[in-house]
Short mmCIF file of C-alpha atoms in Angstrom, two decimals:
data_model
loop_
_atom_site.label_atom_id
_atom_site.label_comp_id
_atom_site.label_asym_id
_atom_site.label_seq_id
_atom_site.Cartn_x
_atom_site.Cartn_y
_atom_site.Cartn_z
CA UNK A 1 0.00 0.00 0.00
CA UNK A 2 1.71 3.13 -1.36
CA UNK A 3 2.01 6.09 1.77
CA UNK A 4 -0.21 8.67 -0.17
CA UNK A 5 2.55 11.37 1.58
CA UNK A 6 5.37 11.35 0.06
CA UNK A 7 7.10 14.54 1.04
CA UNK A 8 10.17 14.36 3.24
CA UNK A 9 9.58 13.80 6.89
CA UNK A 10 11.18 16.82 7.63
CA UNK A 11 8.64 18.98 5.45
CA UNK A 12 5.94 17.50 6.71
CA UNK A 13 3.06 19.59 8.64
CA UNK A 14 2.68 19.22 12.44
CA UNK A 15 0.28 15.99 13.13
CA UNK A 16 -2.59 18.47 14.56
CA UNK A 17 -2.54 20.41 11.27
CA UNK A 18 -2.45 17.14 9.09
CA UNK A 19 -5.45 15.24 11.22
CA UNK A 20 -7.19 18.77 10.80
CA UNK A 21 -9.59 17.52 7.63
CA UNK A 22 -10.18 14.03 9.74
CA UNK A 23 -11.24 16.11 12.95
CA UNK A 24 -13.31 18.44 11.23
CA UNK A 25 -15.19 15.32 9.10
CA UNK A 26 -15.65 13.71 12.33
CA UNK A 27 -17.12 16.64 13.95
CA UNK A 28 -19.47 17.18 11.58
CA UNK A 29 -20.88 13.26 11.13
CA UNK A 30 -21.05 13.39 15.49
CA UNK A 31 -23.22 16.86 15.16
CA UNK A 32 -25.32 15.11 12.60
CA UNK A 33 -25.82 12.02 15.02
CA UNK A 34 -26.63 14.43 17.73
CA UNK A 35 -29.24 16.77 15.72
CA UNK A 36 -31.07 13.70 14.60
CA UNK A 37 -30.91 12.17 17.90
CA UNK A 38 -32.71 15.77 19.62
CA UNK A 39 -35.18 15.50 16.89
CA UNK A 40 -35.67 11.45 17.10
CA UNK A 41 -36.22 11.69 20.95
CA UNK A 42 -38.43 14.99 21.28
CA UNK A 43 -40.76 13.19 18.73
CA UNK A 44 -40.91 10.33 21.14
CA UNK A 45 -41.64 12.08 24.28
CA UNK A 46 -37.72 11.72 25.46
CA UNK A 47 -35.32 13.88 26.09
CA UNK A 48 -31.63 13.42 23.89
CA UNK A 49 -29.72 14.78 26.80
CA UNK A 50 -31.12 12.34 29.79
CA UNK A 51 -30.31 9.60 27.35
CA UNK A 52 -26.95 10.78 26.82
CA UNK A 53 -25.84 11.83 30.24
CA UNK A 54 -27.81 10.23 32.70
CA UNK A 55 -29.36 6.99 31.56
CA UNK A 56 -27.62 3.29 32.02
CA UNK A 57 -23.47 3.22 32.67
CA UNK A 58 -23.39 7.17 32.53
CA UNK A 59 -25.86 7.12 35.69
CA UNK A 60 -23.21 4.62 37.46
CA UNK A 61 -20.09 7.06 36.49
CA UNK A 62 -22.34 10.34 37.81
CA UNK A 63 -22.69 8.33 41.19
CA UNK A 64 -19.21 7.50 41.65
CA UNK A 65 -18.00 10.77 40.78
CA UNK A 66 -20.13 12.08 43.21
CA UNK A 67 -21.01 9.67 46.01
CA UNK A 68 -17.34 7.61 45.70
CA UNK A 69 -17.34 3.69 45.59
CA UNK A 70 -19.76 1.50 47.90
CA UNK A 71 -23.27 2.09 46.51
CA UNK A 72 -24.36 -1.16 45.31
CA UNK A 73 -28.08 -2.81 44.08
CA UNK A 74 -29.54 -5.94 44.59
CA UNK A 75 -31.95 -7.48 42.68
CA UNK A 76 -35.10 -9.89 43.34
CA UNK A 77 -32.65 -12.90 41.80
CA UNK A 78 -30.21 -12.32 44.25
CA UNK A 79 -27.17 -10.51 41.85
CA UNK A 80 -25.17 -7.64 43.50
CA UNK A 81 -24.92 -4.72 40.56
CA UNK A 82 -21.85 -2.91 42.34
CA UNK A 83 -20.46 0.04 41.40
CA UNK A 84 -16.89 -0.94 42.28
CA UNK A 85 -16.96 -2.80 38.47
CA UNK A 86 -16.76 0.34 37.06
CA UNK A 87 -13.36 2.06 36.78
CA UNK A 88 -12.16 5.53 38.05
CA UNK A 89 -10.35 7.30 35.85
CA UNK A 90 -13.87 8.46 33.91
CA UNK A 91 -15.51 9.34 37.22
CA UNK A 92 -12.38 11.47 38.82
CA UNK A 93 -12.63 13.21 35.47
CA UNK A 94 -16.24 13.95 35.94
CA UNK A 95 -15.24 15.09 39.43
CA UNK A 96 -12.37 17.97 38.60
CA UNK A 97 -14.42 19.18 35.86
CA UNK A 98 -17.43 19.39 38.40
CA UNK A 99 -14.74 21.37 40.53
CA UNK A 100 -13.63 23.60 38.01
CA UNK A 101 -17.09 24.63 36.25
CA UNK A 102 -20.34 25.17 37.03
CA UNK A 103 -21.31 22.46 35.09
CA UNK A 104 -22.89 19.15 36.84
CA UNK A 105 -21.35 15.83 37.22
CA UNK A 106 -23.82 14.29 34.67
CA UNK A 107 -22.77 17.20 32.43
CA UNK A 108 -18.89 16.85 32.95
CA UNK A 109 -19.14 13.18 31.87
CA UNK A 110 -20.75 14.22 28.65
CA UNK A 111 -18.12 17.19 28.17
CA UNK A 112 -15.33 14.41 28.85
CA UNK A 113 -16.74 12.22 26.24
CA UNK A 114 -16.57 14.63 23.62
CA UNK A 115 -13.34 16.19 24.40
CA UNK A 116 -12.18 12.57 24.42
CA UNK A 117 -13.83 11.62 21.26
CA UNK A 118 -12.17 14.37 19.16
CA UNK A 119 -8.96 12.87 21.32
CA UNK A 120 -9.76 9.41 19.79
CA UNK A 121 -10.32 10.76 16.15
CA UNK A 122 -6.69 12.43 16.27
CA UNK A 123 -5.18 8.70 18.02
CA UNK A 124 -7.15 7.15 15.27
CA UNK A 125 -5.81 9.37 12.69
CA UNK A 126 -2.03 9.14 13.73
CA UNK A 127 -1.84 5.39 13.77
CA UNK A 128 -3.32 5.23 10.69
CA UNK A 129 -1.69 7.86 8.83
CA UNK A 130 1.62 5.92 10.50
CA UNK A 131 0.95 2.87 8.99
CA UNK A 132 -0.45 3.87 5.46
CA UNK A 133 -0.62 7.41 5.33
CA UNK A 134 -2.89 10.25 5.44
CA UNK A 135 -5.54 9.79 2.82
CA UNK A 136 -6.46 6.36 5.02
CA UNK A 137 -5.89 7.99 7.94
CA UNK A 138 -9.05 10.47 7.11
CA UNK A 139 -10.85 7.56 6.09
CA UNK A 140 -9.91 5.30 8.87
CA UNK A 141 -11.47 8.17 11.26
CA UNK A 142 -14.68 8.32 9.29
CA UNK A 143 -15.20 5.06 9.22
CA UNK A 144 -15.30 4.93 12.76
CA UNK A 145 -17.15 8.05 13.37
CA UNK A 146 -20.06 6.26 10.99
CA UNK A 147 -19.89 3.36 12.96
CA UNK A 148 -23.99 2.05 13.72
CA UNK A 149 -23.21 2.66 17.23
CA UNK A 150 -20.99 5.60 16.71
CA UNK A 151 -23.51 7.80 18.90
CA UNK A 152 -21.54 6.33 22.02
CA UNK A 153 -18.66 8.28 21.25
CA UNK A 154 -20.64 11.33 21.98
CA UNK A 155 -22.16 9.86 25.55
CA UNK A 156 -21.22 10.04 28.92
CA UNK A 157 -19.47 6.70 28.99
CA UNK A 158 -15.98 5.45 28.53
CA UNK A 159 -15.80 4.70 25.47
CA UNK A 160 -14.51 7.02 23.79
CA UNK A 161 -12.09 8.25 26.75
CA UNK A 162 -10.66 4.30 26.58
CA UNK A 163 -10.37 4.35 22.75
CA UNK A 164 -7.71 7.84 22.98
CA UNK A 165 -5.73 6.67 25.28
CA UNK A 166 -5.38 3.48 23.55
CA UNK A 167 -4.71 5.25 20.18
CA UNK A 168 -2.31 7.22 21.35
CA UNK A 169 -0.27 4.73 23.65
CA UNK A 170 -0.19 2.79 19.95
CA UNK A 171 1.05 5.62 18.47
CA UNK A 172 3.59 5.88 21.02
CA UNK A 173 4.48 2.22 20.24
CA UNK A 174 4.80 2.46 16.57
CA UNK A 175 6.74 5.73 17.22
CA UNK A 176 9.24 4.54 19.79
CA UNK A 177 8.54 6.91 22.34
CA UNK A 178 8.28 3.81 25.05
CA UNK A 179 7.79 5.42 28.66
CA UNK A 180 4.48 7.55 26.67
CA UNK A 181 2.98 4.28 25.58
CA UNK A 182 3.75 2.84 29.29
CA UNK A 183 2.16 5.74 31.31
CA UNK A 184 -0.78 6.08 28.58
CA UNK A 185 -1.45 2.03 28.70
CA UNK A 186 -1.45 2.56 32.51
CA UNK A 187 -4.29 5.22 32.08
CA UNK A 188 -5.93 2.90 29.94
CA UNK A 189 -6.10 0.76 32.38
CA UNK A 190 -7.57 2.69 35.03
CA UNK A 191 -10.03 3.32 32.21
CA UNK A 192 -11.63 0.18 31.15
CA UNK A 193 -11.29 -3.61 31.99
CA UNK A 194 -9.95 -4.04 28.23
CA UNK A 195 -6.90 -1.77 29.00
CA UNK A 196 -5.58 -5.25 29.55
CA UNK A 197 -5.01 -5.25 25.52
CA UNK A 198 -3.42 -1.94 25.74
CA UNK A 199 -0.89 -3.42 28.25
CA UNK A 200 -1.15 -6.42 26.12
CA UNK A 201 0.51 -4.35 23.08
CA UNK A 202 3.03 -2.79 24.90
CA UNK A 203 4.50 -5.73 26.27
CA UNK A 204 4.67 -8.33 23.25
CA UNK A 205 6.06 -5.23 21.04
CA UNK A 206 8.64 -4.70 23.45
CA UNK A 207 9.80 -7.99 23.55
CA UNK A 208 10.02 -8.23 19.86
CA UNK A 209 11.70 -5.19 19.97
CA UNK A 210 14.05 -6.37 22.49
CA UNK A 211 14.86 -9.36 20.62
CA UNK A 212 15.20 -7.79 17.67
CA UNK A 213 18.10 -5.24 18.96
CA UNK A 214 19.90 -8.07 20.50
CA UNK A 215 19.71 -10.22 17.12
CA UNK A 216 20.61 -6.93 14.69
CA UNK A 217 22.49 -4.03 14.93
CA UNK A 218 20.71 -1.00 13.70
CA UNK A 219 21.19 0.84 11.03
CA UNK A 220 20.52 4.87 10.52
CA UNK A 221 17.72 5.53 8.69
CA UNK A 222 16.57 2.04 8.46
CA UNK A 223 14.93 -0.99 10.33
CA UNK A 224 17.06 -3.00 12.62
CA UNK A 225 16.78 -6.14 10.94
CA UNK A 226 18.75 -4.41 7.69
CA UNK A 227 15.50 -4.27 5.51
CA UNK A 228 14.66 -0.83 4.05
CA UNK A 229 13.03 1.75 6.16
CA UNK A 230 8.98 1.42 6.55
CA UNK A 231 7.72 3.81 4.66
CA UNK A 232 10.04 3.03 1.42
CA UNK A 233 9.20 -0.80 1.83
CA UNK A 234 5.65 0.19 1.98
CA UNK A 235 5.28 1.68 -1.32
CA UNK A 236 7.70 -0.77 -2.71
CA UNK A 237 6.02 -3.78 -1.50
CA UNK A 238 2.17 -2.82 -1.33
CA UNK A 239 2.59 -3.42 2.20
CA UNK A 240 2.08 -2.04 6.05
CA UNK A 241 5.30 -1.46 7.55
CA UNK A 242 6.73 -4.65 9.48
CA UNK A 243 5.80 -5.34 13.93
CA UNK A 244 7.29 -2.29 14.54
CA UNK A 245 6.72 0.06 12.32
CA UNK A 246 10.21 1.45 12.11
CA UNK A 247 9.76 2.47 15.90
CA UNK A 248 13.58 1.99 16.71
CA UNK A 249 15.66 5.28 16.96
CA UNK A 250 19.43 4.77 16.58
CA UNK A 251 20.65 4.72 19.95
CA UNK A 252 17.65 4.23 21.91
CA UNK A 253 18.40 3.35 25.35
CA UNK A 254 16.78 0.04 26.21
CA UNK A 255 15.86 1.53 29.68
CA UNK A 256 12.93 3.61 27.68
CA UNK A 257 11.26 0.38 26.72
CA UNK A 258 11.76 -1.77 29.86
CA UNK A 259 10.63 1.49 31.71
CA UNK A 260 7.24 1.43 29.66
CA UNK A 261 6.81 -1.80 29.57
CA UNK A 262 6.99 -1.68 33.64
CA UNK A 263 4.63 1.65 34.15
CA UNK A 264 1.79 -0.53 31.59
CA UNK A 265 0.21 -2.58 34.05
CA UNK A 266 0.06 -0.19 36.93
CA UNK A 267 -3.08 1.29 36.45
CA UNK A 268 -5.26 -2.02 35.98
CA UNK A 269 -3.12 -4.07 38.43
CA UNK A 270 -3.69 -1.14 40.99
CA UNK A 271 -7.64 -0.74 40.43
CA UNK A 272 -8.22 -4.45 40.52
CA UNK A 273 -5.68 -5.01 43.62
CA UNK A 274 -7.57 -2.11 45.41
CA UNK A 275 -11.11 -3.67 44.86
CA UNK A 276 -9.59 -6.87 45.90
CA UNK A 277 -8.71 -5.30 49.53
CA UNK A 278 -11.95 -3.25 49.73
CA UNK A 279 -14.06 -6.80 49.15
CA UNK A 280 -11.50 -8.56 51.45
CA UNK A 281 -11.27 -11.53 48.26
CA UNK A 282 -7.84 -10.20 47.38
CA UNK A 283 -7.07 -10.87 43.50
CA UNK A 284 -10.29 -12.46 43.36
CA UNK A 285 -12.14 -9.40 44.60
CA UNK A 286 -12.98 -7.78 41.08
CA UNK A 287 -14.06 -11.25 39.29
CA UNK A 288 -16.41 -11.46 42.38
CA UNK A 289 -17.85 -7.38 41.46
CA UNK A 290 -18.21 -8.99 37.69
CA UNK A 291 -19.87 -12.06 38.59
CA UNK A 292 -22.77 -9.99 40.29
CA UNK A 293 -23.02 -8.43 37.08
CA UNK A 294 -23.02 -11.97 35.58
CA UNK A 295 -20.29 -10.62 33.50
CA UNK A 296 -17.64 -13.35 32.79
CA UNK A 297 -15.60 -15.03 30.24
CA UNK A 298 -16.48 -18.45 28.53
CA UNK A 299 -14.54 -18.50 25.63
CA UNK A 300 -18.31 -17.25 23.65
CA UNK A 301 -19.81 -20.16 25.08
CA UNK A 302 -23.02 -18.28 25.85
CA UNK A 303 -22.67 -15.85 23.00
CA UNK A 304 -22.65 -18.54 20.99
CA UNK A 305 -26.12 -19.80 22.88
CA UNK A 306 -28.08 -16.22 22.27
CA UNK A 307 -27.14 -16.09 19.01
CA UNK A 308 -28.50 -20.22 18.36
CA UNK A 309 -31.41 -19.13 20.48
CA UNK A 310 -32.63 -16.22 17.81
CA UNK A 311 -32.77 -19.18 14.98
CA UNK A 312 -36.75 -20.29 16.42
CA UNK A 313 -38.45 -18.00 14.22
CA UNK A 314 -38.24 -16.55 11.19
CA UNK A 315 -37.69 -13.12 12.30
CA UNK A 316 -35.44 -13.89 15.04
CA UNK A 317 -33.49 -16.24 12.88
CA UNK A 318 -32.94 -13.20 10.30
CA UNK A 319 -31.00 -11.31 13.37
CA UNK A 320 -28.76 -14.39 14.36
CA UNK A 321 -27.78 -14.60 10.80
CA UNK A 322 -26.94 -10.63 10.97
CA UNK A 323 -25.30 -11.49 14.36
CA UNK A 324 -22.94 -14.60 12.62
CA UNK A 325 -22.10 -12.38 9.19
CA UNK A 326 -21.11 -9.57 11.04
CA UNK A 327 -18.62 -11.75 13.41
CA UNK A 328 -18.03 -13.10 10.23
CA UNK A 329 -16.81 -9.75 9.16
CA UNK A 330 -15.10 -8.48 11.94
CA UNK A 331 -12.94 -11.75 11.64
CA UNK A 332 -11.87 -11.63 8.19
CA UNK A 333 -11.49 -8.06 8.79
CA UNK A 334 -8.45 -8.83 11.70
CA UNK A 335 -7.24 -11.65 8.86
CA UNK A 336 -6.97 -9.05 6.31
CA UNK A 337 -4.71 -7.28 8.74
CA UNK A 338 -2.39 -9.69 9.50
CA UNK A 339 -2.15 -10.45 5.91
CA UNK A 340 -1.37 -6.79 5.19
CA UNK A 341 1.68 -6.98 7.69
CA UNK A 342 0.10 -4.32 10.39
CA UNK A 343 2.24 -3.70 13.10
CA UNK A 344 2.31 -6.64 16.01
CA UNK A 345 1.04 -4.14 18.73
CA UNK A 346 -2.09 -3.07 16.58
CA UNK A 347 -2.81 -6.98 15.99
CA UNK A 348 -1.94 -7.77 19.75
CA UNK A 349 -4.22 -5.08 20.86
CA UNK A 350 -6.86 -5.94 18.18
CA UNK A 351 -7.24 -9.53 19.11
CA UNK A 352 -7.79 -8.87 22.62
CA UNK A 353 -10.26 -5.85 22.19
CA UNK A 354 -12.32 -8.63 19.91
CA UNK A 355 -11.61 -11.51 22.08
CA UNK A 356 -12.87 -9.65 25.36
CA UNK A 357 -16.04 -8.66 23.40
CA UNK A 358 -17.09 -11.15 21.80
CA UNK A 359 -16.02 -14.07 24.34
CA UNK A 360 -17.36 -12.58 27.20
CA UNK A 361 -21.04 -13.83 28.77
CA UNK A 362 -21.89 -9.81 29.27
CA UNK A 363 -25.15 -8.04 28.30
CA UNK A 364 -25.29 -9.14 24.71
CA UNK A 365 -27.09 -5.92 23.76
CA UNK A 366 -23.88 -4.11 24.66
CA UNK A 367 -21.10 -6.12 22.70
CA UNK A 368 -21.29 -3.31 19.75
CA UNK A 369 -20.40 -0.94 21.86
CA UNK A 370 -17.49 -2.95 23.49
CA UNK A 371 -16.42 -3.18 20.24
CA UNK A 372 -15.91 0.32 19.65
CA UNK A 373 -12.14 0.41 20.85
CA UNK A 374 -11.17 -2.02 18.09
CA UNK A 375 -10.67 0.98 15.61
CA UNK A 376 -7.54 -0.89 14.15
CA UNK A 377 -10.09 -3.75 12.87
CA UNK A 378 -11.39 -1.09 10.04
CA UNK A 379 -7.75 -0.24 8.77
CA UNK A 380 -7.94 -2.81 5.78
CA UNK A 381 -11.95 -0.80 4.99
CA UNK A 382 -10.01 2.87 5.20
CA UNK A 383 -7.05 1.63 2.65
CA UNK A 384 -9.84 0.44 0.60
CA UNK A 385 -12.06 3.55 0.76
CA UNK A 386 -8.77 6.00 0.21
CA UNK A 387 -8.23 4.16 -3.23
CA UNK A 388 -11.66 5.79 -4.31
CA UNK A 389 -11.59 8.92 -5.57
CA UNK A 390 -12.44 11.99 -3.09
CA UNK A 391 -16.11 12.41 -4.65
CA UNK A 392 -16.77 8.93 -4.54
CA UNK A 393 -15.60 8.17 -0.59
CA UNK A 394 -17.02 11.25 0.16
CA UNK A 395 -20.76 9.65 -0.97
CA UNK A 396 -20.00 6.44 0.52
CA UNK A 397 -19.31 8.09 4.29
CA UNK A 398 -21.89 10.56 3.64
CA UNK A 399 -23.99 7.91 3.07
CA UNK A 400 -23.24 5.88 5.97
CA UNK A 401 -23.38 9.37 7.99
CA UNK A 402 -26.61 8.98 7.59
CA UNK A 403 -27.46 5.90 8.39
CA UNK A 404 -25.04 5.90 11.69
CA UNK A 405 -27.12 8.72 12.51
CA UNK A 406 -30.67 7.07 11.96
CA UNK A 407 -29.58 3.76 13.45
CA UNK A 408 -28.01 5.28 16.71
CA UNK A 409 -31.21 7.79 17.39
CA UNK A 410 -33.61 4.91 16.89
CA UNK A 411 -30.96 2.76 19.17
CA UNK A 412 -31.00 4.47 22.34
CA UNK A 413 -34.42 5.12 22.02
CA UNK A 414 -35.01 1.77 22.60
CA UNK A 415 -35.46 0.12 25.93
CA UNK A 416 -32.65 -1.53 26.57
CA UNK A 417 -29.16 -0.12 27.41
CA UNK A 418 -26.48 0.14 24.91
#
């Protein structure tokens, strides 16, 4: 895949200016998702900003951020919904903002989420403009802004907080700027449960890079192994660069990496450990908080029972198939990746993100949304979309702008949670 920049490094524009068209397309499908939703709900009776601020998870995060940890329901069947399974760093957000403007807690969650969705979109566009330059990088950003659940970027959840910190702790990866990536995974980690895959990412691309400076001197100007630099090999071979992305400066000091690779952990490990000594079940403490939310992991053992369950009618049965081609999808989607060579910490943290979501015996109504994170998943769509000319990707995302917008107004509508 040719890098659609080919000026000299050194003549390039700062990142903020180049992500600049991405973060301005991505603004603009969110405000369409938002108008639509106003309209959608006030037709209904509802109000847009309840839904988006104080409805579901968002409700959970306002009571933390206010209240602190210990507030817990039970319910006639005997599970314990505690709000120790959800983690801080969203709700201590929520908190200083609070503290700082006159705006309320439920209201500081929904300003965090959309500071941290335009976050995400830049993350999003670095890594992907990185890998195969800037034309997919735009696309790459739209694609996930038109996501059918996109409208969760723009609530009060995590979300889209989790998804720019991972972004940019992979950018940090592929960029070789090692203690970043380490203090960002730890964030990510006090984030979400799935900051495991951020930590995940950081570790197995150290090692490899670790191995690979002890097996090959480096080179200036090119990859340690002796191969030709990224970029160049890119448009040679019609390829992504190699695991790491031509991360390794000359000279590095292995400290950086071993010093990331230490600080990635901390911020799950210290969450988890601390709910563990609060619940007096030690390491066990936080499986216990999840298993009152009859949240697990089975491998997609009972995943794989709702979606056999919807095949009893003929309506039902149309969903499951929906349900099996879009898993279908998402799969060859990750194949398609490894076959195009992307970097070992986007696949690392890729696989997990899916693997989490879709093997997990959660609230099935909420896997799209746990999906969100895996932006890396629609790299192979963006390279295809940027080989279209401007006038025709331009339809196609307009299109889907739409449709993202329809789908997610109609969606939290709804009675369920997403």
């Amino acid at each position: 895949m040719t890098d659609l920049d080919t000026r000299a490094p050194g003549a390039r524009a700062p990142l903020v200016r180049r992500a600049a068209p991405a973060l301005l397309g991505y603004a603009a499908v969110r405000a369409l998702g938002l108008l639509v939703l106003v309209v959608w709900s006030a037709a209904h009776g509802k109000s847009a900003h309840t839904l988006l601020t104080a409805r579901w998870d968002a409700l959970w995060y306002t009571r933390v951020a206010e209240l602190g940890y210990g507030y817990e329901v039970r319910l006639p069947n005997g599970d314990v919904h505690s709000n120790l399974a959800f983690f801080p760093l969203l709700p201590w957000l929520e908190r200083g903002l609070h503290a700082l403007t006159p705006l309320s807690y439920a209201d500081a969650g929904f300003a965090v989420a959309l500071l941290a969705s335009l976050a995400a979109a830049a993350g999003i566009f670095a890594v992907a403009e990185h890998v195969y330059g800037s034309r997919a990088g735009v696309c790459a950003v739209l694609l996930w802004a038109v996501l059918p659940v996109g409208i969760v970027q723009s609530m009060a959840y995590s979300e889209s907080l989790f998804t720019a910190l991972a972004a940019w702790a992979l950018y940090a990866v592929l960029t070789g700027r090692w203690v970043s990536a380490g203090a960002l995974a730890a964030l990510a980690g006090l984030t979400r449960p799935v900051g495991a895959a951020v930590v995940a990412a950081v570790w197995v691309a150290g090692a490899v890079s670790f191995g690979r400076a002890r097996s090959a001197p480096t080179a200036h100007g090119a990859r340690i192994d002796g191969h030709a630099p990224a970029r160049e090999r890119c448009a040679r071979a019609g390829s992504a660069p190699g695991p790491w992305g031509a991360a390794e400066r000359p000279g590095a000091p292995h400290w950086r990496r071993a010093l990331g690779m230490t600080l990635a952990p901390l911020g799950a490990a210290g969450y988890v450990l601390w709910v563990g000594h609060r619940t007096g079940r030690g390491p066990l403490g936080y499986l216990d908080v999840q298993a009152g939310w009859r949240n697990g992991f089975d491998g997609g053992y009972a995943f794989a029972r709702f979606v056999a369950a919807e095949f009893t009618s003929l309506p039902s049965a149309l969903a499951g198939a929906g349900l099996i081609v879009a898993v279908a999808l998402l799969l060859w989607l990750y194949v398609t990746g490894i076959r195009q060579r992307q970097p070992v910490a986007l696949l690392v943290y890729t696989g997990v993100v899916l693997a989490l979501a879709l093997c997990a015996s959660s609230y099935f109504g909420s896997k799209p949304r746990l999906l969100l994170p895996a932006f890396p998943v629609l790299l192979p769509l963006a390279v295809a979309l940027a080989r279209l000319r401007t006038s025709r990707s331009a339809l196609v995302t307009a299109g889907w702008a739409v449709a993202s917008a329809v789908y997610g107004a109609f969606w939290l509508n709804g009675s369920g949670p997403p």
